[in-house]
Short mmCIF file of C-alpha atoms in Angstrom, two decimals:
data_model
loop_
_atom_site.label_atom_id
_atom_site.label_comp_id
_atom_site.label_asym_id
_atom_site.label_seq_id
_atom_site.Cartn_x
_atom_site.Cartn_y
_atom_site.Cartn_z
CA UNK A 1497 144.09 21.35 -223.41
CA UNK A 1498 144.52 19.19 -220.05
CA UNK A 1499 143.09 20.36 -216.83
CA UNK A 1500 146.72 20.72 -215.51
CA UNK A 1501 147.36 23.59 -217.83
CA UNK A 1502 147.36 27.07 -216.37
CA UNK A 1503 143.67 28.65 -216.34
CA UNK A 1504 143.04 32.11 -217.78
CA UNK A 1505 139.80 34.04 -217.42
CA UNK A 1506 138.35 36.25 -220.36
CA UNK A 1507 135.86 38.94 -219.49
CA UNK A 1508 134.07 40.26 -222.45
CA UNK A 1509 131.16 42.51 -223.30
CA UNK A 1510 129.90 45.22 -224.41
CA UNK A 1511 130.68 48.83 -223.45
CA UNK A 1512 129.17 50.10 -219.96
CA UNK A 1513 128.34 46.24 -219.11
CA UNK A 1514 130.60 46.41 -215.96
CA UNK A 1515 133.50 44.10 -216.90
CA UNK A 1516 135.99 46.58 -215.09
CA UNK A 1517 133.73 45.95 -211.97
CA UNK A 1518 133.48 42.61 -212.20
CA UNK A 1519 137.46 42.02 -212.66
CA UNK A 1520 138.30 43.94 -209.57
CA UNK A 1521 135.66 42.19 -207.63
CA UNK A 1522 137.06 38.79 -208.71
CA UNK A 1523 140.78 40.05 -208.02
CA UNK A 1524 139.66 40.87 -204.43
CA UNK A 1525 138.89 37.05 -203.88
CA UNK A 1526 141.68 35.64 -206.06
CA UNK A 1527 145.23 37.02 -206.35
CA UNK A 1528 145.11 38.12 -210.08
CA UNK A 1529 146.19 40.39 -212.75
CA UNK A 1530 144.48 42.32 -215.51
CA UNK A 1531 145.36 42.46 -218.90
CA UNK A 1532 143.22 44.73 -220.88
CA UNK A 1533 141.80 43.83 -224.16
CA UNK A 1534 140.62 47.14 -225.30
CA UNK A 1535 142.09 48.94 -228.50
CA UNK A 1536 141.52 52.36 -227.11
CA UNK A 1537 143.19 51.76 -223.64
CA UNK A 1538 146.41 51.13 -225.16
CA UNK A 1539 146.90 55.18 -225.81
CA UNK A 1540 148.52 57.33 -223.56
CA UNK A 1541 146.85 60.81 -222.81
CA UNK A 1542 143.04 59.41 -223.49
CA UNK A 1543 141.66 58.64 -220.20
CA UNK A 1544 138.31 60.17 -220.35
CA UNK A 1545 136.64 59.03 -223.52
CA UNK A 1546 138.07 55.79 -223.04
CA UNK A 1547 136.53 55.08 -219.68
CA UNK A 1548 140.00 54.21 -218.69
CA UNK A 1549 140.19 52.85 -214.97
CA UNK A 1550 140.87 55.27 -212.55
CA UNK A 1551 143.82 55.52 -210.41
CA UNK A 1552 142.17 53.96 -207.52
CA UNK A 1553 140.59 50.75 -209.81
CA UNK A 1554 144.35 50.42 -211.09
CA UNK A 1555 146.13 50.37 -207.76
CA UNK A 1556 143.32 47.51 -206.78
CA UNK A 1557 145.27 44.74 -209.10
CA UNK A 1558 148.15 44.92 -211.51
CA UNK A 1559 147.06 45.99 -215.05
CA UNK A 1560 148.82 45.49 -218.42
CA UNK A 1561 148.62 46.84 -221.96
CA UNK A 1562 147.11 49.84 -220.85
CA UNK A 1563 148.99 53.53 -221.45
CA UNK A 1564 151.52 51.73 -223.51
CA UNK A 1565 151.70 53.66 -226.92
CA UNK A 1566 151.57 57.18 -228.18
CA UNK A 1567 148.21 58.24 -229.99
CA UNK A 1568 150.21 58.63 -233.17
CA UNK A 1569 151.09 55.15 -233.46
CA UNK A 1570 149.25 51.97 -234.49
CA UNK A 1571 148.70 48.57 -232.39
CA UNK A 1572 148.07 45.76 -234.28
CA UNK A 1573 146.23 42.27 -233.29
CA UNK A 1574 149.57 40.42 -233.85
CA UNK A 1575 151.20 42.96 -231.17
CA UNK A 1576 148.14 42.13 -228.74
CA UNK A 1577 148.73 38.38 -229.27
CA UNK A 1578 152.34 38.14 -228.80
CA UNK A 1579 151.96 40.49 -225.49
CA UNK A 1580 149.07 38.86 -223.90
CA UNK A 1581 150.59 34.99 -224.59
CA UNK A 1582 153.90 36.46 -222.76
CA UNK A 1583 151.77 38.09 -220.04
CA UNK A 1584 149.62 35.19 -219.53
CA UNK A 1585 152.79 33.05 -219.09
CA UNK A 1586 154.50 35.47 -216.67
CA UNK A 1587 151.23 35.99 -214.31
CA UNK A 1588 150.74 32.30 -214.23
CA UNK A 1589 154.29 31.66 -213.17
CA UNK A 1590 153.55 34.32 -210.46
CA UNK A 1591 151.06 32.06 -209.13
CA UNK A 1592 148.18 34.42 -210.28
CA UNK A 1593 145.13 34.40 -212.25
CA UNK A 1594 145.20 36.19 -215.47
CA UNK A 1595 141.98 38.23 -216.00
CA UNK A 1596 141.55 39.22 -219.98
CA UNK A 1597 139.35 42.12 -219.68
CA UNK A 1598 137.73 44.21 -222.13
CA UNK A 1599 135.43 44.71 -225.14
CA UNK A 1600 137.66 44.74 -228.59
CA UNK A 1601 136.48 41.26 -229.90
CA UNK A 1602 138.99 41.26 -232.63
CA UNK A 1603 141.46 40.73 -230.18
CA UNK A 1604 139.93 37.96 -228.46
CA UNK A 1605 139.20 36.22 -231.84
CA UNK A 1606 142.86 36.93 -233.01
CA UNK A 1607 144.00 35.58 -229.45
CA UNK A 1608 141.95 32.20 -229.66
CA UNK A 1609 141.84 31.43 -233.39
CA UNK A 1610 145.25 32.67 -234.37
CA UNK A 1611 146.80 35.20 -236.59
CA UNK A 1612 145.69 35.41 -240.04
CA UNK A 1613 147.59 34.72 -243.34
CA UNK A 1614 145.86 37.45 -245.42
CA UNK A 1615 147.50 39.03 -248.33
CA UNK A 1616 149.76 42.42 -247.25
CA UNK A 1617 149.10 45.79 -247.65
CA UNK A 1618 149.35 47.35 -251.21
CA UNK A 1619 150.10 51.07 -251.14
CA UNK A 1620 148.90 51.74 -254.80
CA UNK A 1621 145.58 50.32 -253.88
CA UNK A 1622 145.17 51.47 -250.61
CA UNK A 1623 145.72 55.10 -252.37
CA UNK A 1624 143.17 54.17 -255.04
CA UNK A 1625 140.60 53.04 -252.22
CA UNK A 1626 141.17 56.50 -250.59
CA UNK A 1627 140.49 58.23 -253.48
CA UNK A 1628 137.51 56.33 -254.28
CA UNK A 1629 136.45 57.05 -250.19
CA UNK A 1630 137.08 60.81 -250.93
CA UNK A 1631 134.83 61.16 -253.73
CA UNK A 1632 131.78 58.84 -252.50
CA UNK A 1633 132.36 58.57 -248.58
CA UNK A 1634 133.13 56.01 -246.32
CA UNK A 1635 129.49 54.89 -245.89
CA UNK A 1636 129.12 54.12 -249.79
CA UNK A 1637 132.54 52.20 -249.27
CA UNK A 1638 131.17 50.28 -246.45
CA UNK A 1639 127.96 49.59 -249.18
CA UNK A 1640 130.20 48.57 -251.62
CA UNK A 1641 132.02 45.99 -249.11
CA UNK A 1642 128.45 44.55 -247.73
CA UNK A 1643 127.82 43.61 -251.69
CA UNK A 1644 131.05 41.70 -251.82
CA UNK A 1645 131.56 40.35 -247.97
CA UNK A 1646 128.34 40.94 -246.14
CA UNK A 1647 129.89 38.95 -243.27
CA UNK A 1648 132.66 41.13 -242.56
CA UNK A 1649 130.51 44.26 -243.41
CA UNK A 1650 128.18 43.63 -240.61
CA UNK A 1651 130.74 43.86 -238.06
CA UNK A 1652 131.83 47.21 -239.21
CA UNK A 1653 130.85 50.64 -238.51
CA UNK A 1654 129.92 52.55 -242.04
CA UNK A 1655 132.83 55.31 -241.06
CA UNK A 1656 135.72 52.38 -240.14
CA UNK A 1657 137.89 53.55 -242.80
CA UNK A 1658 140.78 51.85 -241.57
CA UNK A 1659 138.89 48.08 -241.42
CA UNK A 1660 136.71 48.93 -244.68
CA UNK A 1661 139.67 49.75 -246.48
CA UNK A 1662 141.33 46.63 -245.52
CA UNK A 1663 138.61 44.43 -246.19
CA UNK A 1664 138.46 45.90 -249.84
CA UNK A 1665 141.99 45.53 -250.18
CA UNK A 1666 142.09 41.92 -249.39
CA UNK A 1667 139.16 41.24 -251.83
CA UNK A 1668 140.87 43.06 -254.47
CA UNK A 1669 144.17 41.22 -253.94
CA UNK A 1670 143.08 37.59 -253.26
CA UNK A 1671 139.81 37.37 -254.91
CA UNK A 1672 138.01 36.19 -252.15
CA UNK A 1673 136.17 37.98 -248.95
CA UNK A 1674 138.11 38.21 -245.59
CA UNK A 1675 135.44 36.30 -243.99
CA UNK A 1676 136.01 33.25 -246.14
CA UNK A 1677 139.80 33.36 -245.87
CA UNK A 1678 139.57 33.89 -241.92
CA UNK A 1679 137.09 30.75 -241.79
CA UNK A 1680 139.51 28.53 -243.62
CA UNK A 1681 142.41 29.52 -240.79
CA UNK A 1682 143.23 26.50 -238.78
CA UNK A 1683 142.11 26.60 -235.03
CA UNK A 1684 145.09 27.63 -232.92
CA UNK A 1685 146.11 25.81 -229.37
CA UNK A 1686 146.37 28.06 -226.64
CA UNK A 1687 149.12 27.25 -223.87
CA UNK A 1688 146.43 27.81 -221.44
CA UNK A 1689 142.72 27.02 -220.55
CA UNK A 1690 140.56 29.88 -221.18
CA UNK A 1691 137.31 30.46 -219.34
CA UNK A 1692 135.40 32.78 -221.09
CA UNK A 1693 132.26 34.83 -219.69
CA UNK A 1694 130.23 37.30 -221.78
CA UNK A 1695 128.60 40.16 -219.65
CA UNK A 1696 125.35 40.34 -221.99
CA UNK A 1697 122.51 42.65 -220.99
CA UNK A 1698 119.08 40.88 -220.23
CA UNK A 1699 117.40 44.44 -221.35
CA UNK A 1700 119.26 46.29 -223.86
CA UNK A 1701 117.54 49.55 -222.81
CA UNK A 1702 119.22 49.30 -219.42
CA UNK A 1703 122.37 49.36 -221.04
CA UNK A 1704 121.46 52.05 -223.33
CA UNK A 1705 120.80 54.19 -220.34
CA UNK A 1706 123.99 53.17 -218.76
CA UNK A 1707 125.77 54.23 -222.26
CA UNK A 1708 123.95 57.63 -222.36
CA UNK A 1709 124.77 58.36 -218.21
CA UNK A 1710 128.43 57.58 -218.97
CA UNK A 1711 128.68 59.73 -222.01
CA UNK A 1712 126.97 62.61 -220.12
CA UNK A 1713 129.65 62.16 -217.07
CA UNK A 1714 132.77 62.22 -219.76
CA UNK A 1715 131.09 65.67 -221.24
CA UNK A 1716 130.35 66.89 -217.39
CA UNK A 1717 132.87 70.02 -216.83
CA UNK A 1718 134.07 69.63 -220.87
CA UNK A 1719 136.39 66.80 -219.28
CA UNK A 1720 136.35 64.87 -222.55
CA UNK A 1721 136.39 68.20 -224.80
CA UNK A 1722 139.20 69.51 -222.55
CA UNK A 1723 141.22 66.33 -223.33
CA UNK A 1724 140.65 66.21 -227.02
CA UNK A 1725 141.65 69.65 -227.03
CA UNK A 1726 144.89 69.01 -225.23
CA UNK A 1727 145.74 66.34 -228.13
CA UNK A 1728 144.74 68.61 -230.79
CA UNK A 1729 147.11 71.25 -229.45
CA UNK A 1730 149.97 68.62 -229.82
CA UNK A 1731 149.73 69.24 -233.90
CA UNK A 1732 150.76 65.93 -235.15
CA UNK A 1733 147.45 64.29 -234.35
CA UNK A 1734 144.76 64.23 -237.00
CA UNK A 1735 140.73 62.72 -237.22
CA UNK A 1736 142.02 59.89 -239.74
CA UNK A 1737 144.56 58.24 -236.93
CA UNK A 1738 142.83 55.04 -235.31
CA UNK A 1739 143.30 56.62 -232.02
CA UNK A 1740 141.22 59.50 -232.95
CA UNK A 1741 138.42 57.57 -234.55
CA UNK A 1742 137.82 56.16 -231.07
CA UNK A 1743 134.11 56.70 -230.22
CA UNK A 1744 133.80 59.79 -228.69
CA UNK A 1745 137.12 61.20 -229.78
CA UNK A 1746 135.62 61.49 -233.38
CA UNK A 1747 132.87 63.65 -232.22
CA UNK A 1748 134.50 65.73 -230.04
CA UNK A 1749 136.84 66.74 -232.64
CA UNK A 1750 134.31 67.55 -234.82
CA UNK A 1751 132.74 69.85 -232.06
CA UNK A 1752 136.10 71.70 -231.41
CA UNK A 1753 136.10 71.99 -235.59
CA UNK A 1754 132.91 74.01 -235.20
CA UNK A 1755 131.43 71.35 -237.54
CA UNK A 1756 128.57 70.51 -234.96
CA UNK A 1757 126.94 71.90 -231.73
CA UNK A 1758 126.98 70.65 -228.39
CA UNK A 1759 123.49 68.83 -228.74
CA UNK A 1760 124.88 67.01 -231.63
CA UNK A 1761 127.98 66.24 -230.15
CA UNK A 1762 125.98 64.44 -227.17
CA UNK A 1763 123.32 63.01 -229.80
CA UNK A 1764 125.98 61.44 -232.16
CA UNK A 1765 128.38 60.20 -229.29
CA UNK A 1766 125.64 58.31 -227.51
CA UNK A 1767 124.60 56.91 -230.94
CA UNK A 1768 128.06 55.76 -231.77
CA UNK A 1769 128.50 54.27 -228.33
CA UNK A 1770 125.20 52.09 -228.90
CA UNK A 1771 126.41 51.02 -232.28
CA UNK A 1772 129.47 49.93 -230.99
CA UNK A 1773 127.74 47.92 -228.23
CA UNK A 1774 125.54 46.19 -230.94
CA UNK A 1775 128.55 45.48 -232.77
CA UNK A 1776 130.25 43.86 -229.66
CA UNK A 1777 127.25 41.91 -228.76
CA UNK A 1778 127.15 40.55 -232.46
CA UNK A 1779 130.79 39.54 -232.19
CA UNK A 1780 129.86 37.90 -228.84
CA UNK A 1781 126.89 35.75 -230.31
CA UNK A 1782 129.32 34.08 -232.75
CA UNK A 1783 131.54 32.87 -229.85
CA UNK A 1784 129.70 29.36 -228.87
CA UNK A 1785 132.27 28.68 -225.98
CA UNK A 1786 131.15 31.82 -223.87
CA UNK A 1787 129.28 31.64 -220.50
CA UNK A 1788 126.68 34.26 -220.65
CA UNK A 1789 126.25 36.00 -217.54
CA UNK A 1790 123.53 38.84 -217.33
CA UNK A 1791 125.23 42.28 -216.61
CA UNK A 1792 122.29 43.53 -215.21
CA UNK A 1793 121.62 40.58 -213.13
CA UNK A 1794 122.32 39.85 -209.43
CA UNK A 1795 126.35 40.06 -208.53
CA UNK A 1796 127.88 38.87 -211.91
CA UNK A 1797 131.22 38.79 -210.09
CA UNK A 1798 129.83 36.33 -207.90
CA UNK A 1799 128.27 33.96 -210.38
CA UNK A 1800 131.76 34.04 -212.41
CA UNK A 1801 133.97 33.40 -209.43
CA UNK A 1802 131.58 30.26 -208.59
CA UNK A 1803 132.49 28.97 -212.01
CA UNK A 1804 136.18 29.83 -211.56
CA UNK A 1805 136.34 27.85 -208.34
CA UNK A 1806 134.96 24.67 -209.89
CA UNK A 1807 137.72 25.23 -212.72
CA UNK A 1808 141.00 25.54 -210.14
CA UNK A 1809 142.40 22.53 -208.67
#
C-alpha cells in the first residue's frame, strides 16, 4: 500500500478504555466519520447495556453500523467487512477521515486478514453439538475445545455457545483446528492504509474500577433492567440469541427470570465484563502492527492526533 492510498484509523481497546471519547476528540480536530466496530452496537433497542454513544455524542460526528439490525437477526464478520470496505471508500471520497472504533477484535481481524475459507454449517452436526451441550453444559464443551484447539478456546468465554459450537463443528468437519485453518489463510491487502491504535491500560486495576462504575451506572434507576424487560416483552427473543448473550443482557435476563438476586446480577455482570476486557487485551497482543497508547495516560487523543498528522499528506 502506497502513501498515496487513503488513510483510515483504527481505535481499538478493551471495554471502558475510552475509545468513543478519543474518537470524538479526533473528529473535533479532523473532519471524520466514525465506523463502529462493535458486535453489540449493531442492534436496535439495545442502548444501555451496550454503552451505545449518547444522542449528543452521535451528533458530534456521523456514525455508521449502529442500530442497523433487529436483535432477532444475526450479523456476521462478512457483513461487517463488506460494509466497512464500502463505507471507507465513501468517507474518503467525501474528503473525510474514517475512524474505525470499537472492541470487537474478530471484526478487526476479519477486516485486515480477509474472510476465512472454513467449512459451512452442518445442521445435523449442530444438533448433535447442541444435544451434547444440553447434557454437559457449555463450559464442559469449552473444555473439550481447549483440548482440541487451545488457541481458539483461549479467546472464547466458557459460555459462548455460538462460537464454541462453531469451532467444534469446524474440527469435526475438517479434521483440523480452526486456529490452524485461519493461520493458513493468505493475508489480504486492504485498499487503504490502516493506522491502528490500541488503547491499553497501564494499570489493569484502574480499568476494572472503570468497568464496575460503568456497570453500576447501567443498573442505576433500573435502566438496564427496564431495557431488557422491554426486549423480553416482545415475545420473540430468547437467551440463546447472539444479541441476548451480550454481556449484561444475559445477566439481566437471568435476574428477571428470578434465577439470581440483585447482588449476584451486579457481581456476575462486572465479572463478565472484566473477562471480556481480558479477552480483548489477549486479541490485541496478537496484533503486532498496533500502536499502543496508555488509555490511562495524559490525553490519549492528542497522542493519536500527532501520529495521524505525520501520516497525512
